[in-house]
CSV table of C-alpha atoms and ligand atoms in Angstrom, one decimal:
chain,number,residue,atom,x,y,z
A,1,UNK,CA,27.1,19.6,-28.7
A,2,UNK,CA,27.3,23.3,-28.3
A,3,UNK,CA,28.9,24.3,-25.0
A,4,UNK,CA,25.2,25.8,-23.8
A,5,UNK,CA,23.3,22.3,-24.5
A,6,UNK,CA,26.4,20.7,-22.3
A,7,UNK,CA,25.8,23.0,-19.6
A,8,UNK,CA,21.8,22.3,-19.9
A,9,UNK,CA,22.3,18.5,-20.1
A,10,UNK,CA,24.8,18.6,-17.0
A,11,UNK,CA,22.2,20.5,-15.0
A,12,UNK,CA,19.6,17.9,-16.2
A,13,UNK,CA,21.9,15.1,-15.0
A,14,UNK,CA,22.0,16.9,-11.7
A,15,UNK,CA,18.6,16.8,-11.0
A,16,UNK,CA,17.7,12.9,-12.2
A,17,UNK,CA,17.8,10.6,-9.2
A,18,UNK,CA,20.6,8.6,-8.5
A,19,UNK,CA,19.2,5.2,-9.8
A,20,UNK,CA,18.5,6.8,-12.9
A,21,UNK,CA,21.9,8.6,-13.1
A,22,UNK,CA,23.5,5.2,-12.3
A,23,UNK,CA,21.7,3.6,-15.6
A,24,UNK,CA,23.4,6.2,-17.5
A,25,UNK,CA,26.3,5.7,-16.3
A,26,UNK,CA,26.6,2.1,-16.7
A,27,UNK,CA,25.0,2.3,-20.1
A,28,UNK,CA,27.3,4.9,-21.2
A,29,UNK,CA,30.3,2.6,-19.8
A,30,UNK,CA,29.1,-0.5,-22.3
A,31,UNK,CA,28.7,1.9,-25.5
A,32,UNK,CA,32.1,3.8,-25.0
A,33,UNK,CA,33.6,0.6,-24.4
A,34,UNK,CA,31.7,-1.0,-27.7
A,35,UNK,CA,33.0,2.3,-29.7
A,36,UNK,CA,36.9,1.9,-28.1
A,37,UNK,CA,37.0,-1.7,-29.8
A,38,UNK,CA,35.6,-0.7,-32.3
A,39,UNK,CA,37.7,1.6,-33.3
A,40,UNK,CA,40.6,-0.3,-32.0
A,41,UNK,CA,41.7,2.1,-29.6
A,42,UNK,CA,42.6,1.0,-25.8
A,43,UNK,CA,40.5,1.7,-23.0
A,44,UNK,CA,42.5,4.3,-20.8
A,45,UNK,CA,42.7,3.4,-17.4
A,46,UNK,CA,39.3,4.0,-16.0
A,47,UNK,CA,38.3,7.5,-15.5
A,48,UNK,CA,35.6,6.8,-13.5
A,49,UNK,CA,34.7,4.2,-11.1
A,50,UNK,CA,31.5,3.1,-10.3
A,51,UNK,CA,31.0,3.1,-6.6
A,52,UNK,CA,28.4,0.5,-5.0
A,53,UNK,CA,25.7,3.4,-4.2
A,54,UNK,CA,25.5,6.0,-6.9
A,55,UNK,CA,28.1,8.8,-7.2
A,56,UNK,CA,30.6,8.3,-9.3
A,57,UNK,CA,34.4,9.0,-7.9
A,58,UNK,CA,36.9,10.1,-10.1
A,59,UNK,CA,40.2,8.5,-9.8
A,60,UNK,CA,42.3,9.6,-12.4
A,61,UNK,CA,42.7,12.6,-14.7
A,62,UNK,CA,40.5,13.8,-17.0
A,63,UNK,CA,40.4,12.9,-20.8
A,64,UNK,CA,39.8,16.2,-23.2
A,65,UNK,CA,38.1,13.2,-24.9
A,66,UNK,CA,35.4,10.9,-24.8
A,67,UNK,CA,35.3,11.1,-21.5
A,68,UNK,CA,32.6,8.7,-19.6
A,69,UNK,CA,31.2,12.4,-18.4
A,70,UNK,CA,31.0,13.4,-22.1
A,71,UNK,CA,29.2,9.5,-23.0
A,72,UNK,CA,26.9,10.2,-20.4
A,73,UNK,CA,25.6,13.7,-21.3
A,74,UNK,CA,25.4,12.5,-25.4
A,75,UNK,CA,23.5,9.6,-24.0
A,76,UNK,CA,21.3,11.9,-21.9
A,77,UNK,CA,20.3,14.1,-25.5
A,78,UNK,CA,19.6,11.0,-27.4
A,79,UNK,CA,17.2,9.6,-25.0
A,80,UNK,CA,15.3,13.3,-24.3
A,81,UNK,CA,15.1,13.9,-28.1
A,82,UNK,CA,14.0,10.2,-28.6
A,83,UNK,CA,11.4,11.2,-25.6
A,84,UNK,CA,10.4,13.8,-27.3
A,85,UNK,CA,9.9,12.3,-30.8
A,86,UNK,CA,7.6,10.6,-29.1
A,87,UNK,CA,5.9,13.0,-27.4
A,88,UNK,CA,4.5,14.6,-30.5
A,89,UNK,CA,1.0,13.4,-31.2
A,90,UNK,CA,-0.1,12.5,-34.5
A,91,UNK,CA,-3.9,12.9,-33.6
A,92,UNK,CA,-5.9,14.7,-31.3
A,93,UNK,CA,-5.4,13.1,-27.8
A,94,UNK,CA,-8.1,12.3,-25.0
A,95,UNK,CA,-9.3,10.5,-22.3
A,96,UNK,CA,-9.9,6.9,-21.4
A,97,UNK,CA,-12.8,6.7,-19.3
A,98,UNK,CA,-14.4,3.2,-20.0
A,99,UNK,CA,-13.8,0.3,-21.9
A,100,UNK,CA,-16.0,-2.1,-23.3
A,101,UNK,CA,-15.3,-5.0,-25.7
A,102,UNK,CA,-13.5,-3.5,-28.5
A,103,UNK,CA,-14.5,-0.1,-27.8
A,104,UNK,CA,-13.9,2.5,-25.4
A,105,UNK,CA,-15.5,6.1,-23.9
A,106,UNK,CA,-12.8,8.8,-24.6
A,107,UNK,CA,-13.4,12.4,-23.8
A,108,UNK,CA,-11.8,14.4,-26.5
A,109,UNK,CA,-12.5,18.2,-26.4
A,110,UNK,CA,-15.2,17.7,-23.3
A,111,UNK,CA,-17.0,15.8,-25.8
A,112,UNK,CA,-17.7,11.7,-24.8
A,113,UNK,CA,-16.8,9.8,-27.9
A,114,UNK,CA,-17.1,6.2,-28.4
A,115,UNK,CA,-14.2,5.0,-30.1
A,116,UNK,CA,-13.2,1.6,-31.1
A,117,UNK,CA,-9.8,0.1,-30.6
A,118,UNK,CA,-7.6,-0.6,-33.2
A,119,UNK,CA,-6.6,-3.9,-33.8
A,120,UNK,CA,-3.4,-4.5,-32.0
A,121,UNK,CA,-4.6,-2.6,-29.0
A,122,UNK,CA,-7.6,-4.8,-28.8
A,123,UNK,CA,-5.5,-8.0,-29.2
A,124,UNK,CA,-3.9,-7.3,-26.0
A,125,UNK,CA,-6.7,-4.8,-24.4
A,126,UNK,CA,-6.0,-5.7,-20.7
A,127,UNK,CA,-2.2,-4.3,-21.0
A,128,UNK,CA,-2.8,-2.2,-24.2
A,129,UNK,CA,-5.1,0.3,-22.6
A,130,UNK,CA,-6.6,1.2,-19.4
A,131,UNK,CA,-9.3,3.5,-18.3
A,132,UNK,CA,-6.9,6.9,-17.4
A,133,UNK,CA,-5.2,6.5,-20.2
A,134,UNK,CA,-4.2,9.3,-22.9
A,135,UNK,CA,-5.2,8.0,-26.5
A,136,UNK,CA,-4.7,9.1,-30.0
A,137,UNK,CA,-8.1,9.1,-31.7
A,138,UNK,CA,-7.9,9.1,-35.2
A,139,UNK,CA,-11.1,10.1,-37.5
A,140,UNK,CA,-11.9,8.2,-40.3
A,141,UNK,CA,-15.8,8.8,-41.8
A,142,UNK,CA,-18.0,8.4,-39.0
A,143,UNK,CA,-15.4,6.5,-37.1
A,144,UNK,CA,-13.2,7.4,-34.5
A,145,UNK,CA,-10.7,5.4,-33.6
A,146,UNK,CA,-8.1,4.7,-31.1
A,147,UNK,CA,-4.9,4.7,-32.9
A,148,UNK,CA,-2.4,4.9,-30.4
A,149,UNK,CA,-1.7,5.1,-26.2
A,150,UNK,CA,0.7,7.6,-25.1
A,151,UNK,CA,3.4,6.9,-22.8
A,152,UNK,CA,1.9,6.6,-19.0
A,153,UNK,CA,2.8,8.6,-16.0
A,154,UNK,CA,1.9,6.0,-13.5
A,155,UNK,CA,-0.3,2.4,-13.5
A,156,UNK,CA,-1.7,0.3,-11.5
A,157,UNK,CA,-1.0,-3.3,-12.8
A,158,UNK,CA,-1.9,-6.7,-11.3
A,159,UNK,CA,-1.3,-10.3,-13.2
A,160,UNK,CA,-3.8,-11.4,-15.0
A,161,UNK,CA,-5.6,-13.7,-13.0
A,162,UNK,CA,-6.0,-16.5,-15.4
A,163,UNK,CA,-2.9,-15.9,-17.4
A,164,UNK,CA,0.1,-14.7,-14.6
A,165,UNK,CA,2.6,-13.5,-17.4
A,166,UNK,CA,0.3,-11.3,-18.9
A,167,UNK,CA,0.2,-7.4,-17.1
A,168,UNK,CA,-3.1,-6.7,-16.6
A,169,UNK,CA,-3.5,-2.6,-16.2
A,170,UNK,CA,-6.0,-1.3,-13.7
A,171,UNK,CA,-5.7,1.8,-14.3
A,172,UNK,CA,-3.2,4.6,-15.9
A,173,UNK,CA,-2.5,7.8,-15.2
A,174,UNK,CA,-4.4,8.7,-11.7
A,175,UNK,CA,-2.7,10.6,-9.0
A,176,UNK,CA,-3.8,9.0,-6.0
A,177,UNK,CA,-4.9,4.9,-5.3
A,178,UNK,CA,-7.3,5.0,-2.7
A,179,UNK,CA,-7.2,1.7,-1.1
A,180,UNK,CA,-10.6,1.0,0.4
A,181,UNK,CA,-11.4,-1.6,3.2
A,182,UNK,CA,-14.3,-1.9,5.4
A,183,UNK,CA,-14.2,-2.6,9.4
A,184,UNK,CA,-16.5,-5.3,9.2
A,185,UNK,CA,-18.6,-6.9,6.6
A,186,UNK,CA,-16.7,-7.5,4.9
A,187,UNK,CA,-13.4,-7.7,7.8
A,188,UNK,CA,-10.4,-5.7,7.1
A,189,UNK,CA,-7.5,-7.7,5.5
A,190,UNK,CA,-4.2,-6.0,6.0
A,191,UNK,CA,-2.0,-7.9,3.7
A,192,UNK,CA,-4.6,-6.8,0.6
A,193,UNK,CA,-4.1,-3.0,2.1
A,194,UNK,CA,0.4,-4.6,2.3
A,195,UNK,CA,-0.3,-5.5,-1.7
A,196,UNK,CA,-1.8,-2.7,-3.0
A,197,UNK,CA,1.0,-0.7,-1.3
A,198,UNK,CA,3.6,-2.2,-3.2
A,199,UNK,CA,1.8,-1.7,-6.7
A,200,UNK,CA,0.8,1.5,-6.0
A,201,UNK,CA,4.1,2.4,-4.9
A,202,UNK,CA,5.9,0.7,-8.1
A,203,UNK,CA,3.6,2.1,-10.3
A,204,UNK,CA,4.3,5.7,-9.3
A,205,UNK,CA,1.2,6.9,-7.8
A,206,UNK,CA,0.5,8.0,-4.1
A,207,UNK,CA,-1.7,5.8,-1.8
A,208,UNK,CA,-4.6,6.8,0.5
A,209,UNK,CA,-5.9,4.3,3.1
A,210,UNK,CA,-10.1,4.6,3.4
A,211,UNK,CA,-11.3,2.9,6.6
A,212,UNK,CA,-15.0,2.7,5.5
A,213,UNK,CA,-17.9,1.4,7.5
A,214,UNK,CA,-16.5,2.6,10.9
A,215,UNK,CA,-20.6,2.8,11.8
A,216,UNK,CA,-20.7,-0.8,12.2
A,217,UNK,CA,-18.4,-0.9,15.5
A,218,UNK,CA,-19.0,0.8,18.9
A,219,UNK,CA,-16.5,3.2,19.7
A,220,UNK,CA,-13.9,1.2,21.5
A,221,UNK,CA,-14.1,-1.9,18.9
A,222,UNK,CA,-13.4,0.5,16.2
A,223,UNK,CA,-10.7,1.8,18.1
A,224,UNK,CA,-9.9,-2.0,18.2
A,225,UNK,CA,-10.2,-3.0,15.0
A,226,UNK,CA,-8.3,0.3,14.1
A,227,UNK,CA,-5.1,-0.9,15.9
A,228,UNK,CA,-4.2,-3.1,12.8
A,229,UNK,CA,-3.8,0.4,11.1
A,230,UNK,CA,-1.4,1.8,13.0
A,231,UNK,CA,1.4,0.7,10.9
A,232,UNK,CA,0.5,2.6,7.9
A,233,UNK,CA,0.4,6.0,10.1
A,234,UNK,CA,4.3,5.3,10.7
A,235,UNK,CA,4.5,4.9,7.0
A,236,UNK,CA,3.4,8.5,5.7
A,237,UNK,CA,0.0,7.0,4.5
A,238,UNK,CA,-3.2,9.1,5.1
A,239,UNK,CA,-5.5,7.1,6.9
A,240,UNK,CA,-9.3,8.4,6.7
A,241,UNK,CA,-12.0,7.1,8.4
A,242,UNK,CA,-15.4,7.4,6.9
A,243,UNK,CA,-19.1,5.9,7.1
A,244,UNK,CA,-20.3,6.0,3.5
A,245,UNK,CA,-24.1,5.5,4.9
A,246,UNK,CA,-23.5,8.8,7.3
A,247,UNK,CA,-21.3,11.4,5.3
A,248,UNK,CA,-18.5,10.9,8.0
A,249,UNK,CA,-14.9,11.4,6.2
A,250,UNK,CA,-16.3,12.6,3.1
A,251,UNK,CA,-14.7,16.2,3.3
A,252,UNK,CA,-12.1,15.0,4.3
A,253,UNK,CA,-11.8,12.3,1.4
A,254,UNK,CA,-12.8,15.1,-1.1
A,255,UNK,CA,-10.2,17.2,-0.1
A,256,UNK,CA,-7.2,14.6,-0.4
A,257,UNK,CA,-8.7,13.8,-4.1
A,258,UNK,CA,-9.3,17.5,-4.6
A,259,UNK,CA,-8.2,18.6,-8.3
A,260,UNK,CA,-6.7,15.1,-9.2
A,261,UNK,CA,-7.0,12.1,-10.3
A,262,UNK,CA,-7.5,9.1,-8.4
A,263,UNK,CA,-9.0,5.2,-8.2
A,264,UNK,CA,-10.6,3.4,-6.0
A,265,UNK,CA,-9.7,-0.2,-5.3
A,266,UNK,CA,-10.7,-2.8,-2.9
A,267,UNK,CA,-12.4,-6.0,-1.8
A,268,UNK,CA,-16.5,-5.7,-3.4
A,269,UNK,CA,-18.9,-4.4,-1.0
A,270,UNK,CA,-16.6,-2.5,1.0
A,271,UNK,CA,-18.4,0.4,0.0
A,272,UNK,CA,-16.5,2.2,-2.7
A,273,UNK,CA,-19.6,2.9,-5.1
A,274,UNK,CA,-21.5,4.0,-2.0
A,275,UNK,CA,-18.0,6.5,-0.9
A,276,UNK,CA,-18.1,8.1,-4.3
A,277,UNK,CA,-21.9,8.5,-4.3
A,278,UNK,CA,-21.8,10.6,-0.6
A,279,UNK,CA,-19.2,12.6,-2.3
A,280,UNK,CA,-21.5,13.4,-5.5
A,281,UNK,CA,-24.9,12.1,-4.7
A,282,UNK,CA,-25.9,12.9,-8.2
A,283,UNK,CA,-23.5,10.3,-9.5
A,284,UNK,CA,-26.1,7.6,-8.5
A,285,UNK,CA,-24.0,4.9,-8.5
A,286,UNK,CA,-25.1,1.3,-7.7
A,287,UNK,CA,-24.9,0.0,-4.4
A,288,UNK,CA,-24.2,-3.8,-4.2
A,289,UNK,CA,-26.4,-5.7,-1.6
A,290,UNK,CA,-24.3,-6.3,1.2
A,291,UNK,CA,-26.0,-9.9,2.2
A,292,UNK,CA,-25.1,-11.1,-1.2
A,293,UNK,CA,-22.4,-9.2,-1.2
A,294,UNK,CA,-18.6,-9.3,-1.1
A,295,UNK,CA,-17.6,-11.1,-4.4
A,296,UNK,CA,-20.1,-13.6,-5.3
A,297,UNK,CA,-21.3,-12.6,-8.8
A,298,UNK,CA,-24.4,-9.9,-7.4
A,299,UNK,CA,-21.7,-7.1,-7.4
A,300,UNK,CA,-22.5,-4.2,-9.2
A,301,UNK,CA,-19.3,-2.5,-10.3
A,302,UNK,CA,-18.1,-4.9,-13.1
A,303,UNK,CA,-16.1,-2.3,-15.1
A,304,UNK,CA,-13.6,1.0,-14.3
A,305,UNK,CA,-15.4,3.9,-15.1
A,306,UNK,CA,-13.8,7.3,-14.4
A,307,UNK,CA,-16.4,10.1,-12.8
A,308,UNK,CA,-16.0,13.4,-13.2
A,309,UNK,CA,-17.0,15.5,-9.7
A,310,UNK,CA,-16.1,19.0,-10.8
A,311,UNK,CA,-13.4,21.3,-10.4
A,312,UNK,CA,-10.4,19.3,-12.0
A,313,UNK,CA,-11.2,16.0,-9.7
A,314,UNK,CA,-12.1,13.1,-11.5
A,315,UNK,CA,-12.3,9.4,-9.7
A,316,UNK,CA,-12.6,6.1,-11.5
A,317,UNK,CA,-14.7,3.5,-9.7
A,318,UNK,CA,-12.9,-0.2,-10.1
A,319,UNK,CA,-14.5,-3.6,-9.6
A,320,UNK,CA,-13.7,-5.1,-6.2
A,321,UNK,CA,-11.1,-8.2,-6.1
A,322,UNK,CA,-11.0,-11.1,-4.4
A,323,UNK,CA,-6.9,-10.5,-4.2
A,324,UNK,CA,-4.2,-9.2,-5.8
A,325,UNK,CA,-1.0,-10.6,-7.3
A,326,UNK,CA,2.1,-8.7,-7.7
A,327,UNK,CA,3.1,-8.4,-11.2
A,328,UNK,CA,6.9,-9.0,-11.8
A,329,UNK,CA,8.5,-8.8,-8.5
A,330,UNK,CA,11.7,-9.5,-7.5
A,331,UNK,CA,12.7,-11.3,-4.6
A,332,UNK,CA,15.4,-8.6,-3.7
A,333,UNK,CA,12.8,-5.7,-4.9
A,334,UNK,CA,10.8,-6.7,-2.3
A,335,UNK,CA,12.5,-5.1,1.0
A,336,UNK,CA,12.4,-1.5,-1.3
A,337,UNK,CA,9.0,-1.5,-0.9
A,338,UNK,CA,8.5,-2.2,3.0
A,339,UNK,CA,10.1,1.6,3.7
A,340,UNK,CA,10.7,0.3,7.4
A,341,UNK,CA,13.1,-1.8,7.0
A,342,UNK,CA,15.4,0.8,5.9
A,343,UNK,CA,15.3,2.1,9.4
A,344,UNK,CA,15.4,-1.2,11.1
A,345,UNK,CA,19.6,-0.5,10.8
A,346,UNK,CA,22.3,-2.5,9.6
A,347,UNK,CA,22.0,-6.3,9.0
A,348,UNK,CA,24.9,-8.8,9.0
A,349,UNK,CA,24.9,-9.5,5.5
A,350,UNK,CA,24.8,-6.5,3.1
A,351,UNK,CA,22.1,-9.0,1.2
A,352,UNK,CA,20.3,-10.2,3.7
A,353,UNK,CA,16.8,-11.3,3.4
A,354,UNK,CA,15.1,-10.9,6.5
A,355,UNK,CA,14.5,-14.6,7.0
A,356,UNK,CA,16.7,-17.4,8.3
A,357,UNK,CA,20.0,-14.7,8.4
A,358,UNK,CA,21.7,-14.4,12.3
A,359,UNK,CA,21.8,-10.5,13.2
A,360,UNK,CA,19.7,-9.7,11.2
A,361,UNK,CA,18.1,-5.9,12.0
A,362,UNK,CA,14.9,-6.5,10.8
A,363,UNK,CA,14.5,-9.4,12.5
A,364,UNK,CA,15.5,-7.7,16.0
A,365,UNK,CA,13.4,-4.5,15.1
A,366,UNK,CA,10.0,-7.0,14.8
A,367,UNK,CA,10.9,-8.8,18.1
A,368,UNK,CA,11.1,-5.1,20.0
A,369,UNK,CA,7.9,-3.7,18.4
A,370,UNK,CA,9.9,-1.3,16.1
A,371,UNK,CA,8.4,-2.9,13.2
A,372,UNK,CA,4.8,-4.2,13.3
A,373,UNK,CA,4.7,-8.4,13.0
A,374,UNK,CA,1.8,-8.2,10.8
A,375,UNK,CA,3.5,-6.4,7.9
A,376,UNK,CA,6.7,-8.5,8.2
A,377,UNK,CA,5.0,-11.7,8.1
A,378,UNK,CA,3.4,-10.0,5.1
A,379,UNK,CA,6.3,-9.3,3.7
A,380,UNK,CA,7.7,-13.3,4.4
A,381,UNK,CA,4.5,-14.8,2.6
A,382,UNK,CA,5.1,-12.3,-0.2
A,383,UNK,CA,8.5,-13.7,-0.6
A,384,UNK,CA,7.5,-17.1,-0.3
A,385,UNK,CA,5.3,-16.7,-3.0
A,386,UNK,CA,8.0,-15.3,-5.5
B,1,LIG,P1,-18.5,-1.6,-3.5
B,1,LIG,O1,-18.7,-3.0,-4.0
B,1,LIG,O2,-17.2,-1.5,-2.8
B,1,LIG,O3,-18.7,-0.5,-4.5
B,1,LIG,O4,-19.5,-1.4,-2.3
B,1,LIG,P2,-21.0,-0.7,-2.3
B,1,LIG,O5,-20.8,0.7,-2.3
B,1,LIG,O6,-21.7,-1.4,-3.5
B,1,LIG,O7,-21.6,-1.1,-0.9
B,1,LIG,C1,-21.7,-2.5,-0.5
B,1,LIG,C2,-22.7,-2.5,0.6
B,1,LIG,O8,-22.2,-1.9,1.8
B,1,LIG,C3,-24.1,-1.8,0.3
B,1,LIG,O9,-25.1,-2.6,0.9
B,1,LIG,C4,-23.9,-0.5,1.0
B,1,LIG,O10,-25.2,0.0,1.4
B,1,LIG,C5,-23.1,-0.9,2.3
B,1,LIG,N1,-22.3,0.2,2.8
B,1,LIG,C6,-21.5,1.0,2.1
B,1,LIG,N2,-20.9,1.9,2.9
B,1,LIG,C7,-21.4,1.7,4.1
B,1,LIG,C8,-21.1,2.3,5.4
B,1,LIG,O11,-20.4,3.3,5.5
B,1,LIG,N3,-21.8,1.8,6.4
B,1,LIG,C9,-22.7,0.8,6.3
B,1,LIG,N4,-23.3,0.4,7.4
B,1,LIG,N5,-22.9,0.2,5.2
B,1,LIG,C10,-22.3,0.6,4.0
B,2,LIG,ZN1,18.1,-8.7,7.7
């Protein structure tokens, strides 16, 4: 390593977040550890120690050699130049925007091209590949075929519904998760709005609260109705109201969504096909009849599509759920993704769980209002469930 790619690596390991500078640490720990017995030689008293958070804290002198410091940066150019091994296509590269059986609509070149899978993508289609995605398409004859899936920059994944251990992707790649609920008809369920917030979250993407049908209530209902939001506000989410059926919120929609990518999820019939078609009435989407409506087989979204309304944005229209499972969560993952708690303060027990612990913060911060009841008896069925 020349003393220019040390000094480029150590400004790279400045700017990675501490969780990720912590896996490097404790991976380069187990490897120089693995090479010292190999080699027969005798671990040194420890140069580093790994303190509880993240930064490391030196506590004895520095080795000239194989330092943990130097482990760490040759650990750091492996895994970029195994990155970016892989980041070199092998065919031109385009995008997912609907799948069928075997099959999917990629736009390669702003050309639509149907494409079918290859085999081991279509053996496990529902976590292979997901409309967002980025896809090698390989030309063979009058055949184009999807070869490979590159490496995704944020998901949306559930369980499948009938088989829980299998990831089921919703959708791959999108900037922005628009959760979508209705006021009334059907009624808004916060803990679906508490779920999707944790996947959206874990899956890297950011999430927008729609409040759709807010024509249905009289003003003070709404306002009503609307106090179940309030949580969400404290949490940094944007909340927009809108009335698909009168163009209220749709500016303001199309200018969060402006120039990126985003999905829209939600309970059928809560208006989501009707939301994208007052944004872009020439998408002509269609409308599920709302007396038939939420969920029982007359729905008319049964597939993502992604939509293209101009100017860089591009929205892909999911079919509505019935609920939403959390795929692979953790019991102490959990509290990460209720940001609140954080702020709650200190708890007894460095490991406490919120539930049965004495002085415990979280527990005090519900009891004086600090932390809304709803979302922490969200967050206790959650757990239950795990
Ligand atoms: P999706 O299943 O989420 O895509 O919902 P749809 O867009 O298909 O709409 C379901 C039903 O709700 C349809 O009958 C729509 O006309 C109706 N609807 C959608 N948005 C609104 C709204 O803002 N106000 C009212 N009153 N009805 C709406
Ligand atoms: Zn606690």
């Amino acid at each position: 390593m020349t003393k220019e790619e040390k000094k480029t690596l150590e400004k790279r390991l400045a700017s990675l977040d501490s969780n990720e500078r912590n896996r490097l640490l404790k991976r380069a720990a187990q490897m120089r550890k693995l090479a010292q017995r190999k080699n027969g030689t005798r671990p040194r008293r420890a140069y580093l120690a790994l303190a509880e958070d993240d930064e490391p804290e030196e506590i004895g002198i520095r080795q000239p050699q194989s330092s943990l410091h130097d482990w760490v940066l040759k650990l750091l150019q492996d895994e970029e130049s195994g990155e970016a091994a892989a980041s070199t296509p092998r065919h031109p590269v385009g995008t997912v925007i609907a799948i069928g059986p075997r099959s999917a609509e990629v736009v390669l070149d702003g050309k639509m091209l149907t494409c079918l899978l290859s085999k081991e993508i279509a053996e496990r289609q529902q976590s292979e590949i997901a409309v967002g995605d980025e896809v090698e398409v390989l030309r063979r004859g009058d055949d184009a075929i999807v070869e490979n899936v590159r490496p995704r920059r944020t998901r949306l994944s559930r369980p499948d519904p009938h088989v829980a251990a299998q990831e089921r992707v919703i959708v791959a790649n999108v900037d922005v998760v628009v959760v979508v609920v209705s006021v009334v008809s059907p009624p808004l369920h916060p803990r679906l709005i508490d779920r999707y917030l944790i996947a959206i979250r874990r899956g890297g993407a950011q999430a927008v609260l729609c409040i759709n049908k807010t024509d249905l209530l009289e003003p003070a209902a709404l306002e009503a109705e609307l106090e179940a939001i309030r949580p969400y506000l404290g949490l940094g989410v944007p909340v927009i109201r809108c009335s698909a059926s009168q163009g209220i919120g749709k500016e303001e929609l199309r200018q969060a969504l402006a120039g990126k990518v985003s999905a829209f999820v939600g309970h059928s019939g809560v208006g989501k096909s009707s939301l994208l078609n007052s944004m872009k009435p020439d998408l002509d989407l269609e409308v599920g009849d709302v007396s038939q409506g939420y969920g029982r087989g007359t729905h008319t979204t049964t597939r993502s599509t992604m939509w293209d309304l101009g100017d860089g944005t591009r929205v892909i229209d999911t079919p509505g759920v019935r609920s939403f499972g959390l795929w692979k969560l953790t019991a102490e993952e959990l509290p990460w993704y209720f940001p609140e708690f954080g702020e709650a303060g200190r708890c007894k027990f460095r490991d406490c769980g919120h539930t049965h612990e004495p002085t415990c913060a979280v527990k005090s911060a519900v009891e004086d209002g600090r932390i809304s009841r709803d979302r922490y008896e969200t967050y206790l069925r959650i757990l239950e469930s795990l």
